Amino acid sequence: MITLTELKCLADAQSSYHILKPWWDVFWYYLTMIMLLLAVLAGALQLTQTRVLCCLPCKLEFDNHCAVPWDLVKANLNMSASSTAPIIIPLKIQNYLHRQQYSYIDAVCYERELHWFAKFFPYLVLLHTFIFAACSNFWLYYPSTSSRLEHFVAVLQKCFDSPWTTRALSETVAEQSARKLPTAKSKTVISSPACSGDIGASRQSLPYSQPGLETTGRENSSVLDKKEGEQAKAIFEKVKKFRVHAEEKDVVYTVYMKQIIVKVFVVVIIIIYVPYYLSFITLEIDCAVNVQAFTGYKRYQCVYSLAEIFKVLASFYVVLVIFYGLTCTYSLWWMLRSSLKQYSFEKLREKSNYTDIPDVKNDFAFILHLADQYDPLYSQRFSIFLSDLSENELKQINLNNEWSVEKLKNKLVKNSQDKTELHLFMLNGLPDSVFELTEIEVLSLELIPEAKLPSAVTQLVNLKELNVYHSSLTMDYPAVSFLEENLKTLRLKSSEMGRIPFWVFHLKNLQELCLTGYFMLDHHNSIYIEGFQGLKNLRTIRLKNNLSRIPQVVTDLLPSLQHLCINNEGNKLIVLNNLKKLVNLRTLELICCDLERIPHSIFTLNNLHEIDLKENNLRTVEEIISFQHLKNLSCLKLWHNSISYVPVQIGALSNLEQLYLNYNNIKNVPLQLFLCKKLHYLDLSYNKLTSIPEEISFLTNLQYLALTKNHIEMLPDGLFQCKKLQFLLLGNNSLMNLSPFVGQLPNLVQLELIGNYLESLPAELEECQFLKRNSLIVEERLLKTLPPRVRERLQTCSDK
């Protein structure tokens, strides 16, 4: 038994599809209902009549038909003239006819003589009605189509009832009102993708907005609470999934088209055969029944009592079918006159501030066309959840609710450069509360897919550095203008191939640019070249990429560059000749470039102060003699290579102040090294040294000496003549004892001895006034070998 609850659910399911039924579907429904009533009425008349046929015996027969007396007289005269046998006229009824006999004759005549169309007309109408009803509703119940329609209706109802829809539409109305204000003045807004863009294109086609546009809509619209925001976010996800699913195929369109074609075909058949068979419904019926032995009569004259009313009903039914057919023809014309597999929101994009609403196709487009026939407002409300701008605005509201000013203040830290930094990681955007933290000096955005810098960034008056890691950044024009004046350092990191964002070239006061990832640098677009030429204040550029040559935009368009750092991540850097163009270069870093020799193009850069060739494949550095032409060279970093020896020509580098030779395979140090008397930083750690020459005493300016992880067994006495030495790192060597002359190093700040074979420490460490317990890196057991007063002094200095 079907319960009332099940019936109610069935009725609700039917009513939920009304938004997908255009006017002709509704018209079909009412025509079908009338046809059904007509079939029920005709069937009821046929079933409730006790005697459908009323038959009377034919007393006079002529020419095998029942005749009236006048016809008989005329016939007898004609017969007598032709001398034929006369017609037999019965004089009386031979038998008494009972009612059962009449019923028998009526039934036999009904079955034999009554035309089939007259008998089955009500059932034919009922059958046609069922066919029309099935064709009209097949697409609503066919699994492949009903699932999509059910999903669409469910999502559409949520879209229609969502508070976010009301808010978005109210903002659109507010924008249209603002555009009509006579005092409104346009304000340019720049928006650009993170890893692509063109300066020329941006200047020629910048979108415009009106003053008060953002505030007017937000003031008039209600603020969403957290629950409503989450519900709207869920609707966005459902709409995306439905769009992907519905745009794959055109099942709904195909089924709907086929059922219309079937209905047109059925209508044509009905219109052809029903009027033809309508003439067979007659009032009088001549019936011959061979029951003369029982009744005395062979022929009977019958009357079909429903003939006239059936003719009227059939004529009315034909009229209904004609109307039904005309409607089907119109719906078929509607299906064929334009492409219903494409749906454009162009008009809506022109009227609203959501200009990114995408056009849709296939079943999604067709369903929206059907909804438009019911009410275009449904598609308008649905489109709000197709817009990325709308979704981003919702995300912004949810983000603002989640990240308050107090919560962001707790994320402020001091970085290694003692700057106040805010690092935002994996957010949906930038909370508005960020721009209330005016103390921010460094803003780092990492894994933020849709970050946007609004005009409120002008409140960050201390912002000097911006880091964008694996994030897509857009910004308003006031934000670009602000960063142009204030930003000094920009770091971009991306794992996808793309161009440098064009807003970078607006940062005229930018001093340092760091690019990590697959940025297209050798781009020959004239606007791209013009952009690099505009960065006249750029002094430092750092590239971490897979390069085969130094980009021409760097060497040709940035001649005033002073610091160039290239980290090629182990890939071979082949072409280096264009380095000669960077005549003002002061610092050159070629890291992980798989260099086997020192590039000759370096030797022409007379202004170089620092050279860093870290993590290459250098085995010999014979070319170091050419560095003597670089009069300003003060820092040379050859660390993390495979250098086996240092050439004696290194003594020609008289101005050298810092030398990094750590992490190599050096076994001996040439005496000429100690001719570099300006040397104050020397790192020889992680090599294969066994001894240090006495001539190290010539390095009177030496302040930092690192010999960690070597095979040194004894320290030369000359080492302790370097009175300015502050850092002495001797860990993990083979020292058996530490000379008491260590007390002659008054400026010693840090001493590392861990990992040696020492048995005791000299008491002369007491004379190292700046040495503290925490900067004396030795085993705990060795500390116990010091006199108590020395241990107390070291501890006292650490406490201070």
CSV table of C-alpha atoms in Angstrom, one decimal, residues 393-680:
chain,number,residue,atom,x,y,z
A,393,GLU,CA,34.7,38.0,-2.7
A,394,LEU,CA,33.1,35.3,-0.6
A,395,LYS,CA,36.5,33.8,0.3
A,396,GLN,CA,37.6,37.3,1.3
A,397,ILE,CA,34.7,37.7,3.7
A,398,ASN,CA,35.3,34.2,5.2
A,399,LEU,CA,39.0,35.0,5.4
A,400,ASN,CA,38.3,38.3,7.2
A,401,ASN,CA,36.1,36.5,9.7
A,402,GLU,CA,38.8,34.0,10.4
A,403,TRP,CA,41.8,36.2,10.6
A,404,SER,CA,41.4,39.1,13.0
A,405,VAL,CA,44.1,41.8,13.7
A,406,GLU,CA,45.0,40.1,17.0
A,407,LYS,CA,45.5,36.8,15.4
A,408,LEU,CA,47.8,38.3,12.7
A,409,LYS,CA,49.8,40.2,15.3
A,410,ASN,CA,50.7,36.9,16.8
A,411,LYS,CA,52.3,35.8,13.5
A,412,LEU,CA,54.6,38.8,13.4
A,413,VAL,CA,58.3,37.8,13.8
A,414,LYS,CA,61.8,39.3,13.5
A,415,ASN,CA,63.7,37.7,10.7
A,416,SER,CA,67.4,37.2,10.4
A,417,GLN,CA,67.8,40.8,9.2
A,418,ASP,CA,66.0,42.1,12.3
A,419,LYS,CA,63.0,43.2,10.2
A,420,THR,CA,59.4,42.7,11.2
A,421,GLU,CA,58.0,40.0,8.9
A,422,LEU,CA,54.5,38.6,8.4
A,423,HIS,CA,54.6,35.2,6.7
A,424,LEU,CA,51.2,34.0,5.4
A,425,PHE,CA,51.0,30.4,4.3
A,426,MET,CA,48.3,28.5,2.4
A,427,LEU,CA,45.5,31.0,2.8
A,428,ASN,CA,42.7,31.7,0.3
A,429,GLY,CA,43.7,35.3,0.0
A,430,LEU,CA,44.9,38.3,2.0
A,431,PRO,CA,42.8,39.3,5.0
A,432,ASP,CA,41.9,42.9,5.2
A,433,SER,CA,43.2,43.1,8.7
A,434,VAL,CA,46.8,42.7,7.3
A,435,PHE,CA,46.7,46.3,6.2
A,436,GLU,CA,46.1,47.5,9.7
A,437,LEU,CA,49.5,46.2,10.9
A,438,THR,CA,51.5,49.2,9.9
A,439,GLU,CA,54.7,47.9,11.5
A,440,ILE,CA,55.2,45.3,8.8
A,441,GLU,CA,58.5,45.6,6.9
A,442,VAL,CA,58.5,42.3,5.1
A,443,LEU,CA,55.4,40.6,3.7
A,444,SER,CA,55.8,37.0,2.6
A,445,LEU,CA,53.0,35.2,0.7
A,446,GLU,CA,53.4,31.5,0.2
A,447,LEU,CA,51.1,29.1,-1.6
A,448,ILE,CA,48.3,31.6,-1.7
A,449,PRO,CA,46.5,30.9,-5.0
A,450,GLU,CA,44.6,34.2,-5.4
A,451,ALA,CA,46.3,37.0,-3.4
A,452,LYS,CA,45.3,40.5,-4.2
A,453,LEU,CA,46.8,43.8,-3.0
A,454,PRO,CA,44.1,46.4,-2.8
A,455,SER,CA,44.6,50.1,-2.3
A,456,ALA,CA,44.6,49.6,1.4
A,457,VAL,CA,48.2,48.4,1.1
A,458,THR,CA,49.2,52.1,1.2
A,459,GLN,CA,48.7,51.9,5.0
A,460,LEU,CA,51.8,49.7,5.3
A,461,VAL,CA,54.1,52.7,5.3
A,462,ASN,CA,57.1,50.6,6.5
A,463,LEU,CA,56.8,47.9,3.9
A,464,LYS,CA,60.1,47.6,2.0
A,465,GLU,CA,60.2,43.9,1.0
A,466,LEU,CA,57.7,41.6,-0.7
A,467,ASN,CA,58.1,37.9,-1.1
A,468,VAL,CA,55.7,36.0,-3.4
A,469,TYR,CA,56.3,32.2,-3.3
A,470,HIS,CA,54.2,29.9,-5.5
A,471,SER,CA,51.3,32.4,-5.3
A,472,SER,CA,49.2,34.4,-7.8
A,473,LEU,CA,49.3,38.0,-7.1
A,474,THR,CA,47.1,40.8,-8.5
A,475,MET,CA,46.9,44.4,-7.4
A,476,ASP,CA,45.0,47.6,-7.8
A,477,TYR,CA,46.6,50.5,-9.5
A,478,PRO,CA,47.0,52.5,-6.2
A,479,ALA,CA,48.8,49.5,-4.8
A,480,VAL,CA,51.2,49.5,-7.7
A,481,SER,CA,51.8,53.2,-7.3
A,482,PHE,CA,52.5,52.7,-3.6
A,483,LEU,CA,54.9,49.8,-4.2
A,484,GLU,CA,56.6,51.8,-7.0
A,485,GLU,CA,57.7,54.4,-4.4
A,486,ASN,CA,58.3,52.2,-1.4
A,487,LEU,CA,59.3,48.7,-2.3
A,488,LYS,CA,63.0,47.9,-2.4
A,489,THR,CA,63.2,44.1,-2.5
A,490,LEU,CA,61.0,41.7,-4.4
A,491,ARG,CA,61.3,37.9,-4.4
A,492,LEU,CA,59.3,35.8,-6.7
A,493,LYS,CA,59.2,32.0,-6.7
A,494,SER,CA,57.2,29.8,-9.1
A,495,SER,CA,57.4,26.1,-10.1
A,496,GLU,CA,55.5,26.7,-13.4
A,497,MET,CA,56.8,28.2,-16.6
A,498,GLY,CA,55.7,31.8,-17.1
A,499,ARG,CA,56.7,35.3,-17.6
A,500,ILE,CA,57.6,37.9,-15.0
A,501,PRO,CA,54.4,39.6,-13.9
A,502,PHE,CA,54.2,42.9,-15.8
A,503,TRP,CA,53.4,44.9,-12.6
A,504,VAL,CA,57.0,44.2,-11.6
A,505,PHE,CA,58.2,46.6,-14.3
A,506,HIS,CA,56.2,49.4,-12.7
A,507,LEU,CA,58.4,49.2,-9.5
A,508,LYS,CA,60.8,52.0,-10.6
A,509,ASN,CA,62.5,52.2,-7.2
A,510,LEU,CA,63.1,48.5,-6.9
A,511,GLN,CA,66.7,47.7,-5.9
A,512,GLU,CA,66.8,44.0,-5.5
A,513,LEU,CA,64.9,41.4,-7.6
A,514,CYS,CA,65.1,37.6,-6.8
A,515,LEU,CA,63.6,35.2,-9.3
A,516,THR,CA,63.4,31.5,-8.4
A,517,GLY,CA,61.7,29.1,-10.9
A,518,TYR,CA,61.0,28.8,-14.5
A,519,PHE,CA,60.6,32.4,-15.5
A,520,MET,CA,61.0,33.4,-19.2
A,521,LEU,CA,63.8,35.9,-19.2
A,522,ASP,CA,64.9,35.8,-22.9
A,523,HIS,CA,61.6,37.2,-24.1
A,524,HIS,CA,61.9,39.4,-27.2
A,525,ASN,CA,58.7,41.3,-26.8
A,526,SER,CA,59.4,45.0,-27.1
A,527,ILE,CA,57.2,45.8,-24.1
A,528,TYR,CA,59.1,43.2,-22.1
A,529,ILE,CA,62.4,44.8,-23.0
A,530,GLU,CA,61.0,48.3,-22.3
A,531,GLY,CA,60.0,47.0,-18.8
A,532,PHE,CA,63.5,45.9,-17.9
A,533,GLN,CA,65.0,49.2,-19.2
A,534,GLY,CA,62.6,51.0,-16.8
A,535,LEU,CA,64.1,49.4,-13.7
A,536,LYS,CA,66.9,51.9,-13.6
A,537,ASN,CA,67.4,51.6,-9.8
A,538,LEU,CA,67.8,47.9,-9.9
A,539,ARG,CA,71.2,47.0,-8.4
A,540,THR,CA,70.8,43.3,-7.4
A,541,ILE,CA,69.3,40.5,-9.3
A,542,ARG,CA,69.3,36.9,-8.2
A,543,LEU,CA,68.3,34.1,-10.5
A,544,LYS,CA,67.7,30.5,-9.5
A,545,ASN,CA,66.8,28.7,-12.6
A,546,ASN,CA,67.9,26.2,-15.3
A,547,LEU,CA,69.8,28.5,-17.6
A,548,SER,CA,72.1,27.6,-20.5
A,549,ARG,CA,73.4,31.2,-20.7
A,550,ILE,CA,73.2,34.5,-18.9
A,551,PRO,CA,70.0,36.2,-20.1
A,552,GLN,CA,70.5,39.1,-22.5
A,553,VAL,CA,67.9,41.2,-20.7
A,554,VAL,CA,70.3,41.1,-17.7
A,555,THR,CA,73.5,41.9,-19.5
A,556,ASP,CA,72.1,44.2,-22.2
A,557,LEU,CA,69.3,46.1,-20.4
A,558,LEU,CA,70.8,46.4,-16.9
A,559,PRO,CA,74.3,47.8,-17.4
A,560,SER,CA,74.3,49.5,-14.0
A,561,LEU,CA,73.7,46.2,-12.2
A,562,GLN,CA,76.1,45.8,-9.3
A,563,HIS,CA,75.2,42.4,-7.9
A,564,LEU,CA,74.4,39.3,-10.0
A,565,CYS,CA,73.7,35.9,-8.4
A,566,ILE,CA,73.0,32.9,-10.6
A,567,ASN,CA,72.1,29.5,-9.0
A,568,ASN,CA,71.8,27.0,-11.8
A,569,GLU,CA,70.9,24.1,-9.6
A,570,GLY,CA,73.6,21.8,-11.0
A,571,ASN,CA,72.9,22.5,-14.7
A,572,LYS,CA,75.8,23.6,-16.8
A,573,LEU,CA,76.1,27.3,-17.6
A,574,ILE,CA,77.7,27.4,-21.1
A,575,VAL,CA,77.7,30.9,-22.5
A,576,LEU,CA,79.4,33.5,-20.2
A,577,ASN,CA,80.9,35.9,-22.7
A,578,ASN,CA,78.2,38.5,-22.3
A,579,LEU,CA,79.3,39.0,-18.7
A,580,LYS,CA,81.8,41.5,-20.1
A,581,LYS,CA,78.9,44.0,-20.6
A,582,LEU,CA,78.3,44.3,-16.8
A,583,VAL,CA,81.2,46.7,-16.3
A,584,ASN,CA,79.7,48.1,-13.0
A,585,LEU,CA,79.3,44.7,-11.4
A,586,ARG,CA,80.6,44.5,-7.8
A,587,THR,CA,79.5,41.1,-6.8
A,588,LEU,CA,79.3,38.0,-9.0
A,589,GLU,CA,77.9,34.6,-7.7
A,590,LEU,CA,77.9,31.6,-10.1
A,591,ILE,CA,76.6,28.8,-7.9
A,592,CYS,CA,75.9,25.2,-9.0
A,593,CYS,CA,76.7,26.1,-12.6
A,594,ASP,CA,78.8,23.0,-13.2
A,595,LEU,CA,81.9,25.1,-14.1
A,596,GLU,CA,85.1,23.2,-14.6
A,597,ARG,CA,87.3,26.3,-14.9
A,598,ILE,CA,87.1,29.9,-13.9
A,599,PRO,CA,85.4,31.8,-16.7
A,600,HIS,CA,87.8,34.2,-18.5
A,601,SER,CA,85.0,36.8,-18.9
A,602,ILE,CA,85.3,37.5,-15.2
A,603,PHE,CA,88.8,39.0,-15.5
A,604,THR,CA,87.5,42.0,-17.4
A,605,LEU,CA,85.2,43.1,-14.6
A,606,ASN,CA,87.5,45.6,-12.9
A,607,ASN,CA,84.9,46.8,-10.4
A,608,LEU,CA,84.4,43.3,-8.9
A,609,HIS,CA,84.7,43.2,-5.1
A,610,GLU,CA,83.4,39.7,-4.5
A,611,ILE,CA,83.4,36.4,-6.6
A,612,ASP,CA,81.5,33.4,-5.4
A,613,LEU,CA,81.9,30.1,-7.3
A,614,LYS,CA,80.3,27.8,-4.8
A,615,GLU,CA,79.3,24.2,-5.6
A,616,ASN,CA,80.8,23.9,-9.1
A,617,ASN,CA,83.2,21.3,-10.5
A,618,LEU,CA,86.4,23.2,-10.2
A,619,ARG,CA,89.5,21.0,-9.9
A,620,THR,CA,92.2,23.5,-10.6
A,621,VAL,CA,92.3,27.3,-10.3
A,622,GLU,CA,95.3,28.1,-12.3
A,623,GLU,CA,93.5,31.1,-13.8
A,624,ILE,CA,93.6,32.7,-10.4
A,625,ILE,CA,96.7,34.7,-11.6
A,626,SER,CA,94.3,36.8,-13.7
A,627,PHE,CA,92.5,38.0,-10.6
A,628,GLN,CA,95.5,40.3,-10.0
A,629,HIS,CA,93.9,42.7,-12.6
A,630,LEU,CA,90.9,43.0,-10.4
A,631,LYS,CA,92.3,45.6,-8.1
A,632,ASN,CA,89.1,45.9,-6.1
A,633,LEU,CA,88.6,42.2,-5.5
A,634,SER,CA,88.4,41.6,-1.7
A,635,CYS,CA,86.4,38.4,-1.3
A,636,LEU,CA,87.0,35.2,-3.2
A,637,LYS,CA,84.8,32.2,-2.5
A,638,LEU,CA,85.9,28.9,-4.0
A,639,TRP,CA,84.2,26.7,-1.5
A,640,HIS,CA,82.4,23.4,-2.1
A,641,ASN,CA,84.4,22.4,-5.1
A,642,SER,CA,87.0,19.7,-5.9
A,643,ILE,CA,90.2,21.8,-5.8
A,644,SER,CA,93.2,19.8,-4.9
A,645,TYR,CA,95.8,22.5,-4.6
A,646,VAL,CA,96.1,26.3,-4.4
A,647,PRO,CA,98.5,27.8,-7.0
A,648,VAL,CA,101.3,30.0,-5.8
A,649,GLN,CA,100.0,32.9,-7.9
A,650,ILE,CA,97.4,33.5,-5.2
A,651,GLY,CA,100.0,35.7,-3.5
A,652,ALA,CA,99.3,38.3,-6.3
A,653,LEU,CA,95.9,39.1,-4.8
A,654,SER,CA,97.3,41.7,-2.4
A,655,ASN,CA,93.9,43.3,-1.8
A,656,LEU,CA,92.2,40.0,-0.8
A,657,GLU,CA,90.4,40.2,2.5
A,658,GLN,CA,88.2,37.1,2.6
A,659,LEU,CA,89.1,33.7,1.2
A,660,TYR,CA,86.8,30.7,1.3
A,661,LEU,CA,88.5,27.4,0.4
A,662,ASN,CA,86.5,25.1,2.6
A,663,TYR,CA,84.9,21.8,1.4
A,664,ASN,CA,87.7,21.0,-1.1
A,665,ASN,CA,90.5,18.5,-1.4
A,666,ILE,CA,93.4,20.8,-0.5
A,667,LYS,CA,96.4,19.0,1.1
A,668,ASN,CA,98.9,21.9,1.3
A,669,VAL,CA,98.8,25.6,1.6
A,670,PRO,CA,101.3,27.6,-0.4
A,671,LEU,CA,103.5,30.1,1.4
A,672,GLN,CA,102.5,32.8,-1.1
A,673,LEU,CA,99.0,32.8,0.4
A,674,PHE,CA,100.4,34.6,3.4
A,675,LEU,CA,101.4,37.5,1.2
A,676,CYS,CA,97.8,38.6,1.2
A,677,LYS,CA,98.3,40.6,4.3
A,678,LYS,CA,94.9,42.2,4.2
A,679,LEU,CA,93.3,38.9,4.7
A,680,HIS,CA,91.1,38.9,7.7
